[in-house]
Amino acid sequence: MSSPAHAIYSSTLSLSLQGHEFKPQYDVQLILNKTAQSLLLCSAACNQNPSCRIFDYDSSSHRCRLFEADLANGAIIAVASQTSIVGSVILSASLYASMYNQSCSACQENRYQTCSLTTNTCQCPGNSYWNGSMCPLQLFANAACSQIDACRSDLNLSCIINSYGEFTQCLTGMPESTTAAMVTAATVTAATVTATTVTTATVTAVTVTATSVTSATVPAAIVTAATVTTATVTTATVTAST
C-alpha cells in the first residue's frame, strides 16, 4: 500500500479453496450480482466498492457476487461447482488508526473511511461503527452488542440497555435505552417517576405515559416529588415526559 490516499485501490485479499461460495445470513448483505470475465476483475469490483468485504466468483458461469458481510454474519460453504471461489478483504487496525477523526484530507478516495459532511472528519462508512480501533460491520437482530451504535439502524435495530445500564442485544423497534423503567413485553415491573408534589411515596398501581413507555402497567414504583414527605397511594395515573 503506497499511501492512505490510494488505499481504495490496494486491498489485501484472502482466497478460499476452489469449490466454495459465500452464504450470507441475510439477503440484504448481497450488494451486487454481476458478470465478470475473470477472478481478477471480480476482485477489482469488490476492491472499488467500499461496502464490499467478501465476494465470490464462479469461473464457469462468470458470476461475481459482492457482499457487505464478514464471517461473523455469513459462512463460506462447500458447493458442487469446483470453479467457485470466495475472496475476503483482510482488515486490520492499521488501516484505520491513522485516519479516524482526522481531517477529511486524510481519507480522500479511501475505501475504509469516509468524510463526514457533519464533522468534516474521517469516519466509519455506512453500516459500520467505530469500536475504538477499527470499523466492523454493524450487527443484525438478536446479536449481542456493546455500544449504542453497534446495530443496523437502517433496519430499525437498536442496542438495548437494561435496567442496570448495560448494553445487551440488537432488537427491532425498541428504544435505545430505558431510563425510567425496565420494559419486558410491554409490561413495566418497576419504575421511578419524578413529579413535583410528593417527596416519598409508595404506589401499588400506576399507569405511566412517557416517551419510551406508551402504555404500561406498573405494579410497583417509587415516585419522587417536592412537598409531601411520606404518603401511600393505592391507585394513581402519572403522565411524565421522561
mmCIF file of N, CA and C in Angstrom, residues 98-218:
data_model
loop_
_atom_site.group_PDB
_atom_site.id
_atom_site.type_symbol
_atom_site.label_atom_id
_atom_site.label_comp_id
_atom_site.label_asym_id
_atom_site.label_seq_id
_atom_site.Cartn_x
_atom_site.Cartn_y
_atom_site.Cartn_z
ATOM 1 N N SER A 98 -4.657 5.706 11.750
ATOM 2 C CA SER A 98 -4.000 6.951 11.351
ATOM 3 C C SER A 98 -4.957 7.964 10.741
ATOM 4 N N MET A 99 -6.186 7.534 10.422
ATOM 5 C CA MET A 99 -7.121 8.430 9.741
ATOM 6 C C MET A 99 -8.356 8.784 10.547
ATOM 7 N N TYR A 100 -8.797 7.906 11.423
ATOM 8 C CA TYR A 100 -10.077 8.131 12.097
ATOM 9 C C TYR A 100 -10.072 9.445 12.866
ATOM 10 N N ASN A 101 -11.128 10.235 12.657
ATOM 11 C CA ASN A 101 -11.329 11.538 13.299
ATOM 12 C C ASN A 101 -10.350 12.604 12.823
ATOM 13 N N GLN A 102 -9.557 12.283 11.811
ATOM 14 C CA GLN A 102 -8.655 13.276 11.248
ATOM 15 C C GLN A 102 -9.393 14.099 10.188
ATOM 16 N N SER A 103 -8.751 15.143 9.720
ATOM 17 C CA SER A 103 -9.325 15.971 8.665
ATOM 18 C C SER A 103 -9.637 15.116 7.441
ATOM 19 N N CYS A 104 -10.665 15.507 6.697
ATOM 20 C CA CYS A 104 -11.103 14.729 5.536
ATOM 21 C C CYS A 104 -10.009 14.543 4.493
ATOM 22 N N SER A 105 -9.005 15.385 4.497
ATOM 23 C CA SER A 105 -7.915 15.225 3.538
ATOM 24 C C SER A 105 -7.164 13.914 3.759
ATOM 25 N N ALA A 106 -7.264 13.346 4.965
ATOM 26 C CA ALA A 106 -6.553 12.103 5.279
ATOM 27 C C ALA A 106 -7.230 10.877 4.690
ATOM 28 N N CYS A 107 -8.506 10.979 4.326
ATOM 29 C CA CYS A 107 -9.225 9.795 3.838
ATOM 30 C C CYS A 107 -9.854 10.011 2.466
ATOM 31 N N GLN A 108 -9.318 10.909 1.686
ATOM 32 C CA GLN A 108 -9.823 11.091 0.329
ATOM 33 C C GLN A 108 -9.587 9.824 -0.489
ATOM 34 N N GLU A 109 -10.604 9.392 -1.214
ATOM 35 C CA GLU A 109 -10.538 8.201 -2.058
ATOM 36 C C GLU A 109 -10.073 6.972 -1.278
ATOM 37 N N ASN A 110 -10.539 6.862 -0.054
ATOM 38 C CA ASN A 110 -10.157 5.736 0.795
ATOM 39 C C ASN A 110 -11.348 4.816 0.992
ATOM 40 N N ARG A 111 -11.149 3.512 0.868
ATOM 41 C CA ARG A 111 -12.268 2.574 0.952
ATOM 42 C C ARG A 111 -12.652 2.243 2.391
ATOM 43 N N TYR A 112 -11.810 2.567 3.359
ATOM 44 C CA TYR A 112 -12.042 2.129 4.728
ATOM 45 C C TYR A 112 -12.693 3.191 5.605
ATOM 46 N N GLN A 113 -12.540 4.456 5.252
ATOM 47 C CA GLN A 113 -13.181 5.532 5.994
ATOM 48 C C GLN A 113 -13.693 6.572 5.007
ATOM 49 N N THR A 114 -14.675 7.340 5.467
ATOM 50 C CA THR A 114 -15.310 8.318 4.590
ATOM 51 C C THR A 114 -15.358 9.674 5.275
ATOM 52 N N CYS A 115 -15.467 10.718 4.486
ATOM 53 C CA CYS A 115 -15.523 12.071 5.034
ATOM 54 C C CYS A 115 -16.940 12.389 5.495
ATOM 55 N N SER A 116 -17.083 12.732 6.758
ATOM 56 C CA SER A 116 -18.382 13.127 7.297
ATOM 57 C C SER A 116 -18.629 14.600 6.989
ATOM 58 N N LEU A 117 -19.739 14.895 6.315
ATOM 59 C CA LEU A 117 -20.078 16.279 5.998
ATOM 60 C C LEU A 117 -20.501 17.045 7.248
ATOM 61 N N THR A 118 -20.865 16.320 8.296
ATOM 62 C CA THR A 118 -21.282 16.957 9.545
ATOM 63 C C THR A 118 -20.091 17.447 10.354
ATOM 64 N N THR A 119 -19.069 16.598 10.459
ATOM 65 C CA THR A 119 -17.909 16.939 11.296
ATOM 66 C C THR A 119 -16.672 17.313 10.491
ATOM 67 N N ASN A 120 -16.718 17.081 9.166
ATOM 68 C CA ASN A 120 -15.552 17.310 8.302
ATOM 69 C C ASN A 120 -14.342 16.505 8.763
ATOM 70 N N THR A 121 -14.618 15.305 9.257
ATOM 71 C CA THR A 121 -13.546 14.404 9.681
ATOM 72 C C THR A 121 -13.784 13.018 9.083
ATOM 73 N N CYS A 122 -12.749 12.195 9.113
ATOM 74 C CA CYS A 122 -12.845 10.823 8.607
ATOM 75 C C CYS A 122 -13.599 9.959 9.613
ATOM 76 N N GLN A 123 -14.639 9.280 9.144
ATOM 77 C CA GLN A 123 -15.469 8.440 9.995
ATOM 78 C C GLN A 123 -15.694 7.088 9.324
ATOM 79 N N CYS A 124 -16.260 6.150 10.079
ATOM 80 C CA CYS A 124 -16.587 4.841 9.515
ATOM 81 C C CYS A 124 -17.663 4.997 8.441
ATOM 82 N N PRO A 125 -17.581 4.229 7.364
ATOM 83 C CA PRO A 125 -18.619 4.302 6.328
ATOM 84 C C PRO A 125 -19.941 3.731 6.815
ATOM 85 N N GLY A 126 -20.975 3.876 6.000
ATOM 86 C CA GLY A 126 -22.306 3.405 6.369
ATOM 87 C C GLY A 126 -22.333 1.938 6.748
ATOM 88 N N ASN A 127 -23.224 1.597 7.684
ATOM 89 C CA ASN A 127 -23.419 0.228 8.164
ATOM 90 C C ASN A 127 -22.194 -0.343 8.878
ATOM 91 N N SER A 128 -21.336 0.535 9.377
ATOM 92 C CA SER A 128 -20.225 0.110 10.226
ATOM 93 C C SER A 128 -20.101 1.106 11.374
ATOM 94 N N TYR A 129 -19.296 0.784 12.368
ATOM 95 C CA TYR A 129 -19.184 1.649 13.546
ATOM 96 C C TYR A 129 -17.771 1.579 14.108
ATOM 97 N N TRP A 130 -17.381 2.623 14.819
ATOM 98 C CA TRP A 130 -16.046 2.694 15.407
ATOM 99 C C TRP A 130 -16.037 1.981 16.753
ATOM 100 N N ASN A 131 -15.187 0.967 16.890
ATOM 101 C CA ASN A 131 -15.131 0.206 18.143
ATOM 102 C C ASN A 131 -13.896 0.540 18.974
ATOM 103 N N GLY A 132 -13.209 1.598 18.581
ATOM 104 C CA GLY A 132 -12.016 2.015 19.304
ATOM 105 C C GLY A 132 -10.734 1.732 18.564
ATOM 106 N N SER A 133 -10.793 0.837 17.565
ATOM 107 C CA SER A 133 -9.588 0.514 16.808
ATOM 108 C C SER A 133 -9.841 0.355 15.315
ATOM 109 N N MET A 134 -11.075 0.005 14.919
ATOM 110 C CA MET A 134 -11.406 -0.155 13.503
ATOM 111 C C MET A 134 -12.915 -0.046 13.307
ATOM 112 N N CYS A 135 -13.371 -0.320 12.087
ATOM 113 C CA CYS A 135 -14.789 -0.146 11.749
ATOM 114 C C CYS A 135 -15.423 -1.482 11.356
ATOM 115 N N PRO A 136 -15.819 -2.296 12.317
ATOM 116 C CA PRO A 136 -16.529 -3.536 11.972
ATOM 117 C C PRO A 136 -17.928 -3.231 11.463
ATOM 118 N N LEU A 137 -18.529 -4.197 10.797
ATOM 119 C CA LEU A 137 -19.892 -4.025 10.311
ATOM 120 C C LEU A 137 -20.874 -4.009 11.474
ATOM 121 N N GLN A 138 -21.922 -3.211 11.321
ATOM 122 C CA GLN A 138 -22.964 -3.188 12.338
ATOM 123 C C GLN A 138 -23.682 -4.539 12.391
ATOM 124 N N LEU A 139 -24.299 -4.800 13.521
ATOM 125 C CA LEU A 139 -24.849 -6.116 13.825
ATOM 126 C C LEU A 139 -26.329 -6.216 13.470
ATOM 127 N N PHE A 140 -26.777 -7.455 13.300
ATOM 128 C CA PHE A 140 -28.168 -7.721 12.952
ATOM 129 C C PHE A 140 -28.969 -8.119 14.193
ATOM 130 N N ALA A 141 -30.246 -8.403 13.974
ATOM 131 C CA ALA A 141 -31.183 -8.674 15.069
ATOM 132 C C ALA A 141 -30.700 -9.805 15.969
ATOM 133 N N ASN A 142 -30.851 -9.582 17.270
ATOM 134 C CA ASN A 142 -30.559 -10.540 18.341
ATOM 135 C C ASN A 142 -29.075 -10.732 18.624
ATOM 136 N N ALA A 143 -28.210 -10.054 17.873
ATOM 137 C CA ALA A 143 -26.777 -10.159 18.150
ATOM 138 C C ALA A 143 -26.436 -9.396 19.426
ATOM 139 N N ALA A 144 -25.491 -9.908 20.198
ATOM 140 C CA ALA A 144 -25.024 -9.201 21.386
ATOM 141 C C ALA A 144 -24.274 -7.945 20.953
ATOM 142 N N CYS A 145 -24.536 -6.832 21.629
ATOM 143 C CA CYS A 145 -23.898 -5.565 21.271
ATOM 144 C C CYS A 145 -23.303 -4.915 22.510
ATOM 145 N N SER A 146 -22.296 -4.078 22.310
ATOM 146 C CA SER A 146 -21.591 -3.494 23.449
ATOM 147 C C SER A 146 -21.504 -1.977 23.391
ATOM 148 N N GLN A 147 -22.141 -1.359 22.385
ATOM 149 C CA GLN A 147 -22.185 0.099 22.342
ATOM 150 C C GLN A 147 -23.392 0.545 21.538
ATOM 151 N N ILE A 148 -23.772 1.815 21.704
ATOM 152 C CA ILE A 148 -25.062 2.300 21.245
ATOM 153 C C ILE A 148 -25.224 2.264 19.732
ATOM 154 N N ASP A 149 -24.117 2.401 18.970
ATOM 155 C CA ASP A 149 -24.215 2.467 17.511
ATOM 156 C C ASP A 149 -23.799 1.165 16.832
ATOM 157 N N ALA A 150 -23.800 0.060 17.570
ATOM 158 C CA ALA A 150 -23.308 -1.208 17.027
ATOM 159 C C ALA A 150 -24.327 -1.945 16.165
ATOM 160 N N CYS A 151 -25.590 -1.511 16.152
ATOM 161 C CA CYS A 151 -26.650 -2.246 15.448
ATOM 162 C C CYS A 151 -27.065 -1.531 14.163
ATOM 163 N N ARG A 152 -27.650 -2.275 13.232
ATOM 164 C CA ARG A 152 -28.069 -1.733 11.945
ATOM 165 C C ARG A 152 -29.268 -0.802 12.122
ATOM 166 N N SER A 153 -28.997 0.490 12.238
ATOM 167 C CA SER A 153 -30.072 1.465 12.426
ATOM 168 C C SER A 153 -30.950 1.569 11.187
ATOM 169 N N ASP A 154 -30.401 1.273 9.990
ATOM 170 C CA ASP A 154 -31.215 1.324 8.775
ATOM 171 C C ASP A 154 -32.272 0.228 8.753
ATOM 172 N N LEU A 155 -32.103 -0.787 9.597
ATOM 173 C CA LEU A 155 -33.091 -1.857 9.732
ATOM 174 C C LEU A 155 -33.907 -1.695 11.014
ATOM 175 N N ASN A 156 -33.865 -0.482 11.590
ATOM 176 C CA ASN A 156 -34.622 -0.156 12.805
ATOM 177 C C ASN A 156 -34.159 -0.983 14.005
ATOM 178 N N LEU A 157 -32.857 -1.260 14.058
ATOM 179 C CA LEU A 157 -32.300 -2.007 15.183
ATOM 180 C C LEU A 157 -31.590 -1.060 16.138
ATOM 181 N N SER A 158 -31.737 -1.315 17.426
ATOM 182 C CA SER A 158 -31.081 -0.530 18.465
ATOM 183 C C SER A 158 -30.404 -1.461 19.454
ATOM 184 N N CYS A 159 -29.308 -0.996 20.033
ATOM 185 C CA CYS A 159 -28.625 -1.757 21.080
ATOM 186 C C CYS A 159 -29.310 -1.443 22.407
ATOM 187 N N ILE A 160 -30.038 -2.402 22.933
ATOM 188 C CA ILE A 160 -30.872 -2.187 24.106
ATOM 189 C C ILE A 160 -30.026 -2.126 25.378
ATOM 190 N N ILE A 161 -30.388 -1.188 26.246
ATOM 191 C CA ILE A 161 -29.738 -1.046 27.545
ATOM 192 C C ILE A 161 -30.697 -1.557 28.618
ATOM 193 N N ASN A 162 -30.215 -2.443 29.481
ATOM 194 C CA ASN A 162 -31.093 -2.981 30.518
ATOM 195 C C ASN A 162 -31.176 -2.042 31.717
ATOM 196 N N SER A 163 -31.888 -2.449 32.746
ATOM 197 C CA SER A 163 -32.128 -1.588 33.903
ATOM 198 C C SER A 163 -30.866 -1.308 34.704
ATOM 199 N N TYR A 164 -29.794 -2.071 34.436
ATOM 200 C CA TYR A 164 -28.524 -1.848 35.123
ATOM 201 C C TYR A 164 -27.586 -0.952 34.316
ATOM 202 N N GLY A 165 -28.086 -0.429 33.188
ATOM 203 C CA GLY A 165 -27.269 0.428 32.350
ATOM 204 C C GLY A 165 -26.296 -0.327 31.470
ATOM 205 N N GLU A 166 -26.539 -1.626 31.258
ATOM 206 C CA GLU A 166 -25.644 -2.462 30.462
ATOM 207 C C GLU A 166 -26.216 -2.664 29.057
ATOM 208 N N PHE A 167 -25.348 -2.596 28.048
ATOM 209 C CA PHE A 167 -25.771 -2.912 26.688
ATOM 210 C C PHE A 167 -26.027 -4.418 26.588
ATOM 211 N N THR A 168 -27.053 -4.789 25.833
ATOM 212 C CA THR A 168 -27.429 -6.201 25.779
ATOM 213 C C THR A 168 -27.411 -6.753 24.351
ATOM 214 N N GLN A 169 -28.445 -6.458 23.541
ATOM 215 C CA GLN A 169 -28.522 -7.038 22.210
ATOM 216 C C GLN A 169 -29.273 -6.114 21.260
ATOM 217 N N CYS A 170 -29.134 -6.401 19.966
ATOM 218 C CA CYS A 170 -29.807 -5.617 18.934
ATOM 219 C C CYS A 170 -31.237 -6.124 18.767
ATOM 220 N N LEU A 171 -32.197 -5.232 18.952
ATOM 221 C CA LEU A 171 -33.599 -5.595 18.798
ATOM 222 C C LEU A 171 -34.299 -4.601 17.888
ATOM 223 N N THR A 172 -35.368 -5.047 17.248
ATOM 224 C CA THR A 172 -36.101 -4.229 16.290
ATOM 225 C C THR A 172 -37.164 -3.396 16.973
ATOM 226 N N GLY A 173 -37.214 -2.112 16.604
ATOM 227 C CA GLY A 173 -38.295 -1.248 17.034
ATOM 228 C C GLY A 173 -38.346 -0.977 18.514
ATOM 229 N N MET A 174 -37.246 -1.137 19.224
ATOM 230 C CA MET A 174 -37.208 -0.879 20.651
ATOM 231 C C MET A 174 -36.408 0.382 20.918
ATOM 232 N N PRO A 175 -36.653 1.074 22.029
ATOM 233 C CA PRO A 175 -35.860 2.252 22.361
ATOM 234 C C PRO A 175 -34.427 1.876 22.658
ATOM 235 N N GLU A 176 -33.512 2.825 22.451
ATOM 236 C CA GLU A 176 -32.104 2.564 22.686
ATOM 237 C C GLU A 176 -31.778 2.480 24.164
ATOM 238 N N SER A 177 -32.606 3.068 25.002
ATOM 239 C CA SER A 177 -32.367 2.982 26.436
ATOM 240 C C SER A 177 -33.685 3.132 27.171
ATOM 241 N N THR A 178 -33.746 2.649 28.406
ATOM 242 C CA THR A 178 -34.923 2.808 29.242
ATOM 243 C C THR A 178 -34.468 3.451 30.535
ATOM 244 N N THR A 179 -34.599 4.773 30.621
ATOM 245 C CA THR A 179 -34.054 5.490 31.760
ATOM 246 C C THR A 179 -34.964 5.441 32.971
ATOM 247 N N ALA A 180 -36.272 5.228 32.766
ATOM 248 C CA ALA A 180 -37.187 5.257 33.894
ATOM 249 C C ALA A 180 -37.822 3.922 34.201
ATOM 250 N N ALA A 181 -37.632 2.940 33.363
ATOM 251 C CA ALA A 181 -38.325 1.680 33.603
ATOM 252 C C ALA A 181 -37.618 0.538 32.919
ATOM 253 N N MET A 182 -37.805 -0.646 33.435
ATOM 254 C CA MET A 182 -37.345 -1.865 32.776
ATOM 255 C C MET A 182 -38.540 -2.462 32.062
ATOM 256 N N VAL A 183 -38.465 -2.568 30.729
ATOM 257 C CA VAL A 183 -39.606 -2.970 29.924
ATOM 258 C C VAL A 183 -39.416 -4.400 29.457
ATOM 259 N N THR A 184 -40.411 -5.246 29.700
ATOM 260 C CA THR A 184 -40.405 -6.614 29.197
ATOM 261 C C THR A 184 -41.771 -6.905 28.612
ATOM 262 N N ALA A 185 -41.825 -7.100 27.276
ATOM 263 C CA ALA A 185 -43.077 -7.403 26.577
ATOM 264 C C ALA A 185 -44.168 -6.398 26.937
ATOM 265 N N ALA A 186 -43.806 -5.118 26.899
ATOM 266 C CA ALA A 186 -44.726 -4.004 27.128
ATOM 267 C C ALA A 186 -45.260 -3.936 28.556
ATOM 268 N N THR A 187 -44.666 -4.679 29.490
ATOM 269 C CA THR A 187 -45.069 -4.602 30.893
ATOM 270 C C THR A 187 -43.925 -4.054 31.719
ATOM 271 N N VAL A 188 -44.187 -3.000 32.469
ATOM 272 C CA VAL A 188 -43.177 -2.403 33.323
ATOM 273 C C VAL A 188 -43.326 -2.982 34.717
ATOM 274 N N THR A 189 -42.275 -3.661 35.186
ATOM 275 C CA THR A 189 -42.367 -4.282 36.508
ATOM 276 C C THR A 189 -41.894 -3.360 37.615
ATOM 277 N N ALA A 190 -41.035 -2.401 37.292
ATOM 278 C CA ALA A 190 -40.574 -1.457 38.304
ATOM 279 C C ALA A 190 -40.208 -0.166 37.611
ATOM 280 N N ALA A 191 -40.489 0.987 38.250
ATOM 281 C CA ALA A 191 -40.184 2.256 37.603
ATOM 282 C C ALA A 191 -39.971 3.329 38.641
ATOM 283 N N THR A 192 -39.198 4.330 38.275
ATOM 284 C CA THR A 192 -39.017 5.508 39.101
ATOM 285 C C THR A 192 -39.559 6.702 38.338
ATOM 286 N N VAL A 193 -40.504 7.445 38.925
ATOM 287 C CA VAL A 193 -41.150 8.568 38.262
ATOM 288 C C VAL A 193 -40.896 9.824 39.079
ATOM 289 N N THR A 194 -40.479 10.901 38.423
ATOM 290 C CA THR A 194 -40.255 12.169 39.103
ATOM 291 C C THR A 194 -41.441 13.090 38.884
ATOM 292 N N ALA A 195 -42.013 13.632 39.966
ATOM 293 C CA ALA A 195 -43.129 14.566 39.884
ATOM 294 C C ALA A 195 -42.782 15.808 40.688
ATOM 295 N N THR A 196 -43.769 16.643 41.027
ATOM 296 C CA THR A 196 -43.481 17.902 41.704
ATOM 297 C C THR A 196 -44.165 18.059 43.053
ATOM 298 N N THR A 197 -44.921 17.071 43.525
ATOM 299 C CA THR A 197 -45.684 17.284 44.756
ATOM 300 C C THR A 197 -45.410 16.274 45.849
ATOM 301 N N VAL A 198 -44.718 15.185 45.579
ATOM 302 C CA VAL A 198 -44.510 14.149 46.581
ATOM 303 C C VAL A 198 -43.021 13.889 46.735
ATOM 304 N N THR A 199 -42.540 13.877 47.984
ATOM 305 C CA THR A 199 -41.133 13.592 48.219
ATOM 306 C C THR A 199 -40.876 12.095 48.234
ATOM 307 N N THR A 200 -41.662 11.342 48.958
ATOM 308 C CA THR A 200 -41.527 9.888 49.001
ATOM 309 C C THR A 200 -42.914 9.280 49.019
ATOM 310 N N ALA A 201 -43.166 8.321 48.160
ATOM 311 C CA ALA A 201 -44.482 7.697 48.123
ATOM 312 C C ALA A 201 -44.361 6.269 47.648
ATOM 313 N N THR A 202 -45.233 5.426 48.114
ATOM 314 C CA THR A 202 -45.303 4.050 47.650
ATOM 315 C C THR A 202 -46.564 3.888 46.818
ATOM 316 N N VAL A 203 -46.389 3.469 45.564
ATOM 317 C CA VAL A 203 -47.516 3.341 44.647
ATOM 318 C C VAL A 203 -47.715 1.865 44.350
ATOM 319 N N THR A 204 -48.904 1.354 44.612
ATOM 320 C CA THR A 204 -49.157 -0.062 44.359
ATOM 321 C C THR A 204 -49.668 -0.315 42.956
ATOM 322 N N ALA A 205 -50.292 0.667 42.317
ATOM 323 C CA ALA A 205 -50.760 0.507 40.944
ATOM 324 C C ALA A 205 -50.678 1.857 40.266
ATOM 325 N N VAL A 206 -50.057 1.913 39.106
ATOM 326 C CA VAL A 206 -49.871 3.199 38.442
ATOM 327 C C VAL A 206 -49.755 2.984 36.942
ATOM 328 N N THR A 207 -50.314 3.902 36.185
ATOM 329 C CA THR A 207 -50.166 3.876 34.731
ATOM 330 C C THR A 207 -49.248 5.016 34.329
ATOM 331 N N VAL A 208 -48.176 4.706 33.600
ATOM 332 C CA VAL A 208 -47.174 5.698 33.232
ATOM 333 C C VAL A 208 -47.230 5.929 31.734
ATOM 334 N N THR A 209 -47.280 7.199 31.331
ATOM 335 C CA THR A 209 -47.160 7.547 29.919
ATOM 336 C C THR A 209 -45.886 8.353 29.747
ATOM 337 N N ALA A 210 -44.936 7.852 28.947
ATOM 338 C CA ALA A 210 -43.652 8.518 28.762
ATOM 339 C C ALA A 210 -43.225 8.356 27.326
ATOM 340 N N THR A 211 -42.077 8.971 26.981
ATOM 341 C CA THR A 211 -41.617 8.886 25.605
ATOM 342 C C THR A 211 -41.162 7.491 25.241
ATOM 343 N N SER A 212 -40.715 6.708 26.228
ATOM 344 C CA SER A 212 -40.250 5.365 25.924
ATOM 345 C C SER A 212 -41.241 4.287 26.324
ATOM 346 N N VAL A 213 -42.271 4.632 27.119
ATOM 347 C CA VAL A 213 -43.297 3.677 27.523
ATOM 348 C C VAL A 213 -44.640 4.292 27.172
ATOM 349 N N THR A 214 -45.278 3.830 26.119
ATOM 350 C CA THR A 214 -46.511 4.454 25.667
ATOM 351 C C THR A 214 -47.722 3.978 26.450
ATOM 352 N N SER A 215 -47.720 2.717 26.812
ATOM 353 C CA SER A 215 -48.836 2.195 27.595
ATOM 354 C C SER A 215 -48.338 1.008 28.385
ATOM 355 N N ALA A 216 -48.292 1.143 29.703
ATOM 356 C CA ALA A 216 -47.740 0.061 30.504
ATOM 357 C C ALA A 216 -48.346 0.093 31.885
ATOM 358 N N THR A 217 -48.430 -1.051 32.514
ATOM 359 C CA THR A 217 -48.946 -1.150 33.873
ATOM 360 C C THR A 217 -47.798 -1.409 34.822
ATOM 361 N N VAL A 218 -47.647 -0.579 35.825
ATOM 362 C CA VAL A 218 -46.559 -0.694 36.776
ATOM 363 C C VAL A 218 -47.108 -1.188 38.105
#
